[in-house]
Amino acid sequence: MSTAGSVLFILCGAVALISALLTITVRSPIRAAFSLLAHIVALAGLFLTLHAHLLAVLQLIVYAGAGVVLFVFVIMMIGPMPPPGGEPTVTFAKIFSAAMVALVTVTVVLFVIDFAPDYIPISQCQPGASPECDQY
């Protein structure tokens, strides 16, 4: 992948992560729907950087074109304003769920860091040498 492709991949990945977090954390349903739209567009950008053009187009047509429009339509029908509430409170359930998410994230990261598959250069592959070489 070229340098520009790597930069675009990292940018789309960062936008996807941020917009996914905004989708589940913002209080306004309209802002959540637009964060979901930004997430879907960022995923389509990730598909494009991976040369999966059909998946990128289907992502935009099916999810952005139909799904988000349906969500916005339903939000407008039931009313876009969240119910009035007081100050957000920190409860034991919120602290426990945040701790569990952090624990699972650290576990997955530690597992992925240790995973390093064997790398065999194509120039060293001979027919019948190994299953990795046979696929070339």
Backbone as ProteinMPNN parsed JSONL, in Angstrom:
{"seq_chain_A": "MSTAGSVLFILCGAVALISALLTITVRSPIRAAFSLLAHIVALAGLFLTLHAHLLAVLQLIVYAGAGVVLFVFVIMMIGPMPPPGGEPTVTFAKIFSAAMVALVTVTVVLFVIDFAPDYIPISQCQPGASPECDQY", "coords_chain_A": {"N_chain_A": [[0.849, -1.168, 0.0], [0.496, 2.237, -0.731], [1.952, 5.315, 0.56], [0.054, 7.371, 0.698], [-2.249, 5.813, 0.599], [-2.01, 4.423, 3.007], [-2.208, 6.541, 4.82], [-4.825, 7.386, 4.255], [-6.2, 5.088, 5.031], [-5.642, 5.02, 7.81], [-6.816, 7.462, 8.552], [-9.539, 7.028, 7.845], [-10.023, 4.883, 9.571], [-9.685, 6.126, 12.082], [-11.754, 8.031, 12.002], [-13.898, 6.263, 11.858], [-13.732, 4.969, 14.365], [-14.093, 7.142, 16.171], [-16.604, 8.177, 15.353], [-18.201, 5.943, 15.855], [-18.05, 5.784, 18.644], [-19.27, 8.236, 19.243], [-21.825, 7.711, 18.271], [-22.977, 6.062, 20.179], [-22.789, 7.541, 22.495], [-23.753, 10.196, 22.435], [-26.447, 12.373, 23.391], [-28.576, 13.382, 21.88], [-30.867, 12.124, 19.549], [-30.819, 12.719, 16.804], [-28.204, 13.623, 16.374], [-26.899, 11.263, 16.996], [-27.79, 9.647, 14.882], [-26.58, 10.965, 12.722], [-23.941, 10.615, 13.432], [-23.808, 7.866, 13.133], [-24.157, 7.769, 10.371], [-21.744, 9.014, 9.568], [-20.003, 7.064, 10.484], [-20.685, 4.889, 8.834], [-19.951, 5.898, 6.326], [-17.203, 6.172, 6.755], [-16.508, 3.481, 7.076], [-17.062, 2.591, 4.507], [-15.033, 3.967, 3.206], [-12.843, 2.619, 4.311], [-13.276, 0.099, 3.149], [-12.809, 0.814, 0.501], [-10.06, 1.424, 0.56], [-9.102, -1.093, 0.916], [-9.509, -2.228, -1.499], [-12.04, -3.256, -2.0], [-14.373, -2.607, -3.725], [-17.056, -3.146, -4.443], [-18.204, -3.851, -1.965], [-17.937, -1.399, -0.661], [-19.659, 0.258, -2.147], [-22.1, -1.1, -1.764], [-22.3, -0.821, 0.993], [-22.717, 1.937, 1.23], [-25.095, 2.282, -0.282], [-27.01, 0.49, 0.866], [-26.837, 0.733, 3.743], [-26.248, 3.5, 4.39], [-27.881, 4.798, 2.543], [-30.455, 3.675, 2.883], [-30.845, 2.639, 5.546], [-29.986, 4.671, 7.473], [-31.555, 6.801, 6.604], [-34.087, 5.774, 7.161], [-33.871, 5.593, 9.973], [-33.627, 8.335, 10.646], [-36.103, 9.229, 9.697], [-37.889, 7.841, 11.424], [-37.072, 8.924, 13.869], [-37.846, 11.576, 13.476], [-40.581, 11.2, 13.356], [-41.272, 10.338, 15.948], [-40.315, 12.351, 17.481], [-37.62, 14.555, 17.9], [-36.361, 15.358, 20.249], [-34.624, 14.498, 23.214], [-35.86, 12.979, 26.264], [-36.488, 15.223, 28.974], [-34.073, 15.538, 31.501], [-32.266, 15.324, 34.582], [-29.066, 16.146, 35.937], [-26.474, 14.079, 34.649], [-25.867, 11.032, 36.273], [-23.377, 9.181, 38.016], [-23.276, 5.836, 38.255], [-23.018, 2.632, 39.9], [-23.34, 0.61, 38.008], [-22.583, 1.845, 35.607], [-19.872, 2.391, 36.081], [-18.915, -0.212, 36.496], [-19.49, -1.393, 33.985], [-17.85, 0.151, 32.297], [-15.358, -0.558, 33.309], [-15.324, -3.29, 32.65], [-15.368, -3.153, 29.84], [-12.894, -1.911, 29.426], [-11.212, -3.904, 30.468], [-11.705, -6.081, 28.695], [-10.824, -4.895, 26.321], [-8.064, -4.463, 26.856], [-7.277, -7.134, 27.174], [-7.769, -8.192, 24.598], [-6.026, -6.604, 23.077], [-3.521, -7.328, 24.171], [-3.475, -10.015, 23.418], [-3.47, -9.818, 20.624], [-1.093, -8.462, 20.142], [0.868, -10.379, 20.731], [0.519, -12.146, 18.667], [2.056, -13.224, 15.856], [2.319, -14.176, 12.748], [4.184, -16.612, 10.829], [6.443, -15.425, 8.412], [7.082, -15.834, 5.091], [9.142, -15.069, 2.499], [8.188, -14.557, -0.906], [10.094, -14.999, -2.834], [11.625, -17.062, -1.836], [10.077, -19.29, -1.989], [9.431, -22.549, -3.034], [7.909, -24.881, -5.267], [5.727, -27.048, -3.586], [7.033, -26.776, -1.157], [5.94, -25.747, 1.264], [2.702, -25.311, 2.833], [2.102, -22.586, 2.819], [3.608, -21.6, 0.718], [2.528, -22.966, -1.435], [0.174, -21.718, -2.147], [0.869, -19.689, -3.798]], "CA_chain_A": [[0.0, 0.0, 0.0], [1.292, 3.459, -0.808], [1.894, 6.181, 1.749], [-1.252, 8.036, 0.698], [-3.234, 4.794, 0.954], [-1.89, 4.168, 4.447], [-2.758, 7.717, 5.518], [-6.275, 7.339, 4.1], [-6.682, 3.986, 5.86], [-5.584, 5.458, 9.207], [-7.812, 8.517, 8.718], [-10.864, 6.407, 7.859], [-10.132, 4.111, 10.804], [-9.878, 7.047, 13.21], [-13.115, 8.577, 11.888], [-14.826, 5.178, 12.193], [-13.734, 4.779, 15.819], [-14.67, 8.305, 16.845], [-18.034, 8.272, 15.065], [-18.88, 4.846, 16.552], [-18.205, 6.199, 20.045], [-20.273, 9.295, 19.303], [-23.145, 7.138, 18.019], [-23.561, 5.479, 21.392], [-22.645, 8.392, 23.679], [-24.451, 11.486, 22.38], [-27.802, 12.316, 23.929], [-29.553, 13.723, 20.853], [-31.022, 11.048, 18.565], [-30.42, 13.195, 15.479], [-26.738, 13.594, 16.325], [-26.51, 9.851, 16.956], [-28.025, 9.166, 13.521], [-25.549, 11.517, 11.846], [-22.69, 9.926, 13.774], [-23.903, 6.574, 12.471], [-23.9, 8.027, 8.954], [-20.301, 9.229, 9.424], [-19.367, 5.755, 10.677], [-20.92, 4.086, 7.635], [-19.114, 6.46, 5.255], [-15.813, 5.824, 7.076], [-16.34, 2.059, 6.753], [-16.979, 2.508, 3.043], [-13.674, 4.397, 2.876], [-11.952, 1.501, 4.64], [-13.439, -0.904, 2.103], [-12.134, 1.297, -0.71], [-8.616, 1.283, 0.705], [-8.807, -2.524, 0.825], [-9.874, -2.599, -2.866], [-13.327, -3.952, -2.0], [-15.228, -1.537, -4.235], [-18.454, -3.555, -4.375], [-18.649, -3.731, -0.573], [-18.054, 0.022, -0.338], [-20.889, 0.77, -2.763], [-23.234, -1.693, -1.061], [-22.345, -0.187, 2.317], [-23.333, 3.258, 1.089], [-26.472, 2.199, -0.774], [-27.923, -0.2, 1.77], [-26.871, 1.259, 5.104], [-26.376, 4.961, 4.422], [-29.011, 5.232, 1.738], [-31.749, 3.219, 3.372], [-30.91, 2.494, 6.993], [-29.916, 5.94, 8.205], [-32.743, 7.584, 6.234], [-35.187, 5.22, 7.941], [-33.691, 6.017, 11.361], [-33.961, 9.759, 10.754], [-37.552, 9.331, 9.522], [-38.533, 7.399, 12.663], [-36.772, 9.911, 14.899], [-38.693, 12.741, 13.226], [-41.973, 10.856, 13.659], [-41.51, 10.251, 17.391], [-39.84, 13.574, 18.104], [-36.162, 14.517, 17.964], [-35.804, 15.795, 21.526], [-34.568, 13.475, 24.262], [-36.658, 13.369, 27.429], [-35.723, 16.08, 29.891], [-33.533, 14.831, 32.658], [-31.369, 16.107, 35.42], [-27.642, 15.937, 35.712], [-26.137, 12.654, 34.549], [-25.308, 10.498, 37.508], [-22.456, 8.065, 37.881], [-23.776, 4.725, 39.053], [-22.144, 1.464, 39.965], [-23.457, -0.123, 36.745], [-21.78, 2.541, 34.595], [-18.458, 2.187, 36.405], [-18.625, -1.622, 36.26], [-19.471, -1.668, 32.547], [-16.65, 0.776, 31.747], [-14.222, -1.386, 33.717], [-15.363, -4.514, 31.852], [-14.952, -2.799, 28.48], [-11.449, -1.691, 29.481], [-10.579, -5.204, 30.671], [-11.783, -6.834, 27.442], [-9.957, -4.223, 25.361], [-6.669, -4.762, 27.19], [-7.061, -8.549, 26.888], [-7.685, -8.372, 23.147], [-4.789, -5.966, 22.604], [-2.386, -8.165, 24.571], [-3.502, -11.221, 22.595], [-3.122, -9.474, 19.241], [0.32, -8.066, 20.094], [1.686, -11.584, 20.73], [0.268, -12.928, 17.47], [2.914, -12.864, 14.736], [2.421, -15.352, 11.889], [5.446, -16.779, 10.128], [6.508, -14.721, 7.138], [7.977, -16.469, 4.125], [9.206, -14.272, 1.274], [7.786, -15.277, -2.106], [11.292, -15.375, -3.584], [12.183, -18.291, -1.269], [9.095, -20.361, -2.108], [9.59, -23.576, -4.064], [6.672, -25.681, -5.332], [5.646, -28.157, -2.638], [7.873, -26.553, 0.028], [5.073, -25.606, 2.432], [1.348, -24.885, 2.447], [2.089, -21.148, 2.551], [4.188, -21.372, -0.606], [1.7, -23.581, -2.473], [-0.901, -20.836, -2.578], [1.373, -18.779, -4.819]], "C_chain_A": [[0.896, 1.232, 0.0], [1.15, 4.27, 0.477], [0.541, 6.876, 1.841], [-2.353, 7.052, 1.069], [-3.196, 4.472, 2.436], [-2.471, 5.316, 5.258], [-4.276, 7.714, 5.438], [-6.879, 6.226, 4.964], [-6.711, 4.394, 7.328], [-6.626, 6.531, 9.486], [-9.222, 7.937, 8.774], [-11.073, 5.571, 9.12], [-10.386, 4.986, 12.015], [-11.284, 7.637, 13.185], [-14.135, 7.505, 12.267], [-14.891, 4.956, 13.699], [-14.432, 5.928, 16.548], [-16.172, 8.385, 16.605], [-18.811, 7.123, 15.713], [-19.082, 5.186, 18.024], [-19.255, 7.292, 20.182], [-21.676, 8.742, 19.102], [-23.781, 6.618, 19.302], [-23.482, 6.395, 22.608], [-23.419, 9.698, 23.614], [-25.892, 11.312, 22.839], [-28.866, 12.569, 22.863], [-29.656, 12.593, 19.824], [-30.604, 11.467, 17.152], [-28.902, 13.171, 15.348], [-26.223, 12.16, 16.305], [-26.694, 9.282, 15.554], [-26.969, 9.707, 12.563], [-24.167, 10.955, 12.181], [-22.663, 8.536, 13.153], [-23.64, 6.716, 10.977], [-22.407, 8.249, 8.703], [-19.548, 7.912, 9.579], [-19.513, 4.891, 9.426], [-20.07, 4.588, 6.477], [-17.641, 6.123, 5.505], [-15.547, 4.347, 6.789], [-16.272, 1.849, 5.25], [-15.597, 2.955, 2.573], [-12.653, 3.318, 3.198], [-12.055, 0.394, 3.595], [-12.739, -0.473, 0.816], [-10.627, 1.152, -0.609], [-8.184, -0.175, 0.634], [-9.173, -3.1, -0.544], [-11.119, -3.476, -2.916], [-14.388, -2.94, -2.432], [-16.71, -1.891, -4.156], [-18.989, -3.431, -2.949], [-18.82, -2.272, -0.168], [-19.348, 0.606, -0.903], [-22.114, 0.2, -2.063], [-23.402, -1.101, 0.331], [-23.069, 1.155, 2.227], [-24.791, 3.162, 0.675], [-27.406, 1.625, 0.286], [-27.999, 0.494, 3.12], [-27.046, 2.767, 5.148], [-27.619, 5.417, 3.683], [-30.353, 4.849, 2.304], [-31.83, 3.218, 4.893], [-30.932, 3.799, 7.742], [-31.109, 6.826, 7.868], [-33.955, 7.089, 7.008], [-35.085, 5.635, 9.407], [-34.084, 7.478, 11.55], [-35.463, 9.962, 10.602], [-38.279, 8.935, 10.805], [-38.278, 8.394, 13.783], [-37.646, 11.145, 14.718], [-40.159, 12.446, 13.547], [-42.231, 10.834, 15.164], [-41.034, 11.489, 18.136], [-38.339, 13.524, 18.333], [-35.569, 14.862, 19.322], [-35.756, 14.652, 22.526], [-35.413, 13.91, 25.452], [-35.831, 14.229, 28.383], [-35.284, 15.287, 31.112], [-32.627, 15.756, 33.436], [-29.926, 15.881, 35.017], [-27.365, 14.445, 35.566], [-25.446, 12.172, 35.822], [-24.387, 9.335, 37.191], [-22.941, 6.975, 38.818], [-22.768, 3.587, 39.043], [-22.17, 0.696, 38.642], [-22.609, 0.526, 35.656], [-20.29, 2.321, 34.841], [-18.059, 0.742, 36.12], [-18.55, -1.937, 34.768], [-18.255, -1.028, 31.882], [-15.405, -0.032, 32.103], [-14.174, -2.686, 32.917], [-14.929, -4.261, 30.41], [-13.444, -2.59, 28.441], [-10.711, -3.015, 29.637], [-10.582, -6.036, 29.387], [-10.863, -6.213, 26.386], [-8.498, -4.534, 25.612], [-6.353, -6.226, 26.883], [-6.901, -8.795, 25.389], [-6.395, -7.771, 22.605], [-3.581, -6.814, 22.965], [-2.332, -9.456, 23.755], [-3.034, -10.922, 21.174], [-1.652, -9.094, 19.132], [1.216, -9.305, 20.011], [1.539, -12.396, 19.452], [1.135, -12.407, 16.331], [3.072, -14.094, 13.837], [3.781, -15.4, 11.197], [5.372, -16.102, 8.763], [7.527, -15.413, 6.257], [7.991, -15.604, 2.872], [8.865, -15.123, 0.049], [9.012, -15.758, -2.879], [11.907, -16.686, -3.072], [11.24, -19.492, -1.403], [9.421, -21.271, -3.291], [8.287, -24.373, -4.102], [6.743, -26.882, -4.387], [6.456, -27.974, -1.378], [7.043, -26.482, 1.308], [3.699, -25.17, 1.978], [1.276, -23.388, 2.13], [2.598, -20.854, 1.152], [3.302, -21.921, -1.719], [0.581, -22.668, -2.953], [-0.427, -19.822, -3.608], [1.646, -19.565, -6.064]], "O_chain_A": [[1.934, 1.254, 0.661], [0.343, 3.955, 1.352], [-0.049, 6.965, 2.917], [-3.293, 7.413, 1.778], [-4.241, 4.269, 3.054], [-3.145, 5.094, 6.264], [-4.95, 8.003, 6.426], [-7.943, 6.404, 5.557], [-7.698, 4.143, 8.02], [-7.257, 6.517, 10.543], [-10.012, 8.305, 9.642], [-12.17, 5.551, 9.677], [-11.198, 4.647, 12.876], [-11.935, 7.733, 14.225], [-15.13, 7.805, 12.927], [-15.975, 4.775, 14.254], [-15.259, 5.704, 17.432], [-16.936, 8.631, 17.537], [-19.97, 7.308, 16.086], [-20.14, 4.916, 18.592], [-20.043, 7.283, 21.128], [-22.626, 9.248, 19.699], [-24.993, 6.726, 19.484], [-24.046, 6.071, 23.653], [-23.721, 10.268, 24.663], [-26.48, 10.24, 22.693], [-29.959, 12.011, 22.949], [-28.639, 12.154, 19.287], [-30.089, 10.647, 16.391], [-28.374, 12.745, 14.321], [-25.213, 11.876, 15.661], [-25.852, 8.518, 15.082], [-26.508, 8.982, 11.682], [-23.317, 10.835, 11.299], [-21.615, 8.078, 12.698], [-22.971, 5.871, 10.382], [-21.862, 7.727, 7.73], [-18.563, 7.673, 8.881], [-18.558, 4.235, 9.01], [-19.522, 3.784, 5.722], [-16.91, 5.82, 4.562], [-14.468, 3.998, 6.309], [-15.502, 1.015, 4.773], [-15.048, 2.376, 1.635], [-11.699, 3.121, 2.445], [-11.043, -0.184, 3.199], [-12.146, -1.298, 0.122], [-9.976, 0.793, -1.59], [-7.028, -0.465, 0.325], [-9.153, -4.316, -0.732], [-11.235, -4.343, -3.782], [-15.192, -2.477, -1.623], [-17.533, -1.033, -3.837], [-20.107, -2.956, -2.747], [-19.738, -1.938, 0.58], [-20.048, 1.356, -0.223], [-23.067, 0.931, -1.794], [-24.526, -0.902, 0.793], [-23.928, 1.463, 3.053], [-25.637, 3.875, 1.214], [-28.459, 2.195, 0.572], [-29.089, 0.811, 3.597], [-27.908, 3.265, 5.872], [-28.328, 6.314, 4.138], [-31.304, 5.625, 2.213], [-32.787, 3.742, 5.464], [-31.815, 4.018, 8.572], [-31.624, 7.528, 8.738], [-34.767, 7.893, 7.465], [-36.091, 5.989, 10.022], [-34.79, 7.819, 12.498], [-36.044, 10.786, 11.309], [-39.199, 9.635, 11.227], [-39.181, 8.679, 14.569], [-38.136, 11.705, 15.699], [-40.895, 13.34, 13.963], [-43.294, 11.264, 15.614], [-41.333, 11.645, 19.319], [-37.833, 12.556, 18.9], [-34.37, 14.672, 19.525], [-36.73, 13.915, 22.676], [-35.656, 15.105, 25.626], [-34.637, 13.998, 28.575], [-36.033, 14.482, 31.666], [-32.275, 16.842, 32.977], [-29.626, 15.475, 33.894], [-27.953, 13.633, 36.28], [-24.559, 12.834, 36.36], [-24.593, 8.602, 36.224], [-23.007, 7.17, 40.032], [-21.801, 3.589, 38.281], [-21.139, 0.187, 38.202], [-21.981, -0.176, 34.864], [-19.534, 2.088, 33.898], [-16.988, 0.492, 35.566], [-17.656, -2.661, 34.329], [-17.681, -1.628, 30.973], [-14.499, -0.171, 31.282], [-13.092, -3.137, 32.543], [-14.204, -5.067, 29.827], [-12.784, -3.052, 27.51], [-9.681, -3.223, 28.996], [-9.564, -6.631, 29.034], [-10.199, -6.934, 25.641], [-7.764, -4.839, 24.673], [-5.27, -6.527, 26.382], [-6.002, -9.521, 24.966], [-5.741, -8.377, 21.756], [-2.695, -6.999, 22.13], [-1.244, -9.936, 23.436], [-2.28, -11.702, 20.592], [-1.023, -9.382, 18.113], [2.218, -9.289, 19.297], [2.372, -13.262, 19.183], [0.964, -11.27, 15.892], [3.882, -14.969, 14.139], [4.437, -14.376, 11.005], [4.368, -16.198, 8.057], [8.691, -15.56, 6.629], [6.949, -15.423, 2.242], [9.229, -16.298, -0.007], [8.97, -16.814, -3.511], [12.637, -17.349, -3.809], [11.579, -20.593, -0.97], [9.655, -20.804, -4.405], [7.63, -24.525, -3.072], [7.717, -27.635, -4.4], [6.573, -28.91, -0.588], [7.402, -27.086, 2.319], [3.542, -24.705, 0.849], [0.491, -22.966, 1.28], [2.084, -19.964, 0.474], [3.32, -21.397, -2.833], [0.089, -22.838, -4.068], [-1.252, -19.157, -4.233], [2.082, -19.0, -7.067]]}, "name": "protein", "num_of_chains": 1, "seq": "MSTAGSVLFILCGAVALISALLTITVRSPIRAAFSLLAHIVALAGLFLTLHAHLLAVLQLIVYAGAGVVLFVFVIMMIGPMPPPGGEPTVTFAKIFSAAMVALVTVTVVLFVIDFAPDYIPISQCQPGASPECDQY"}
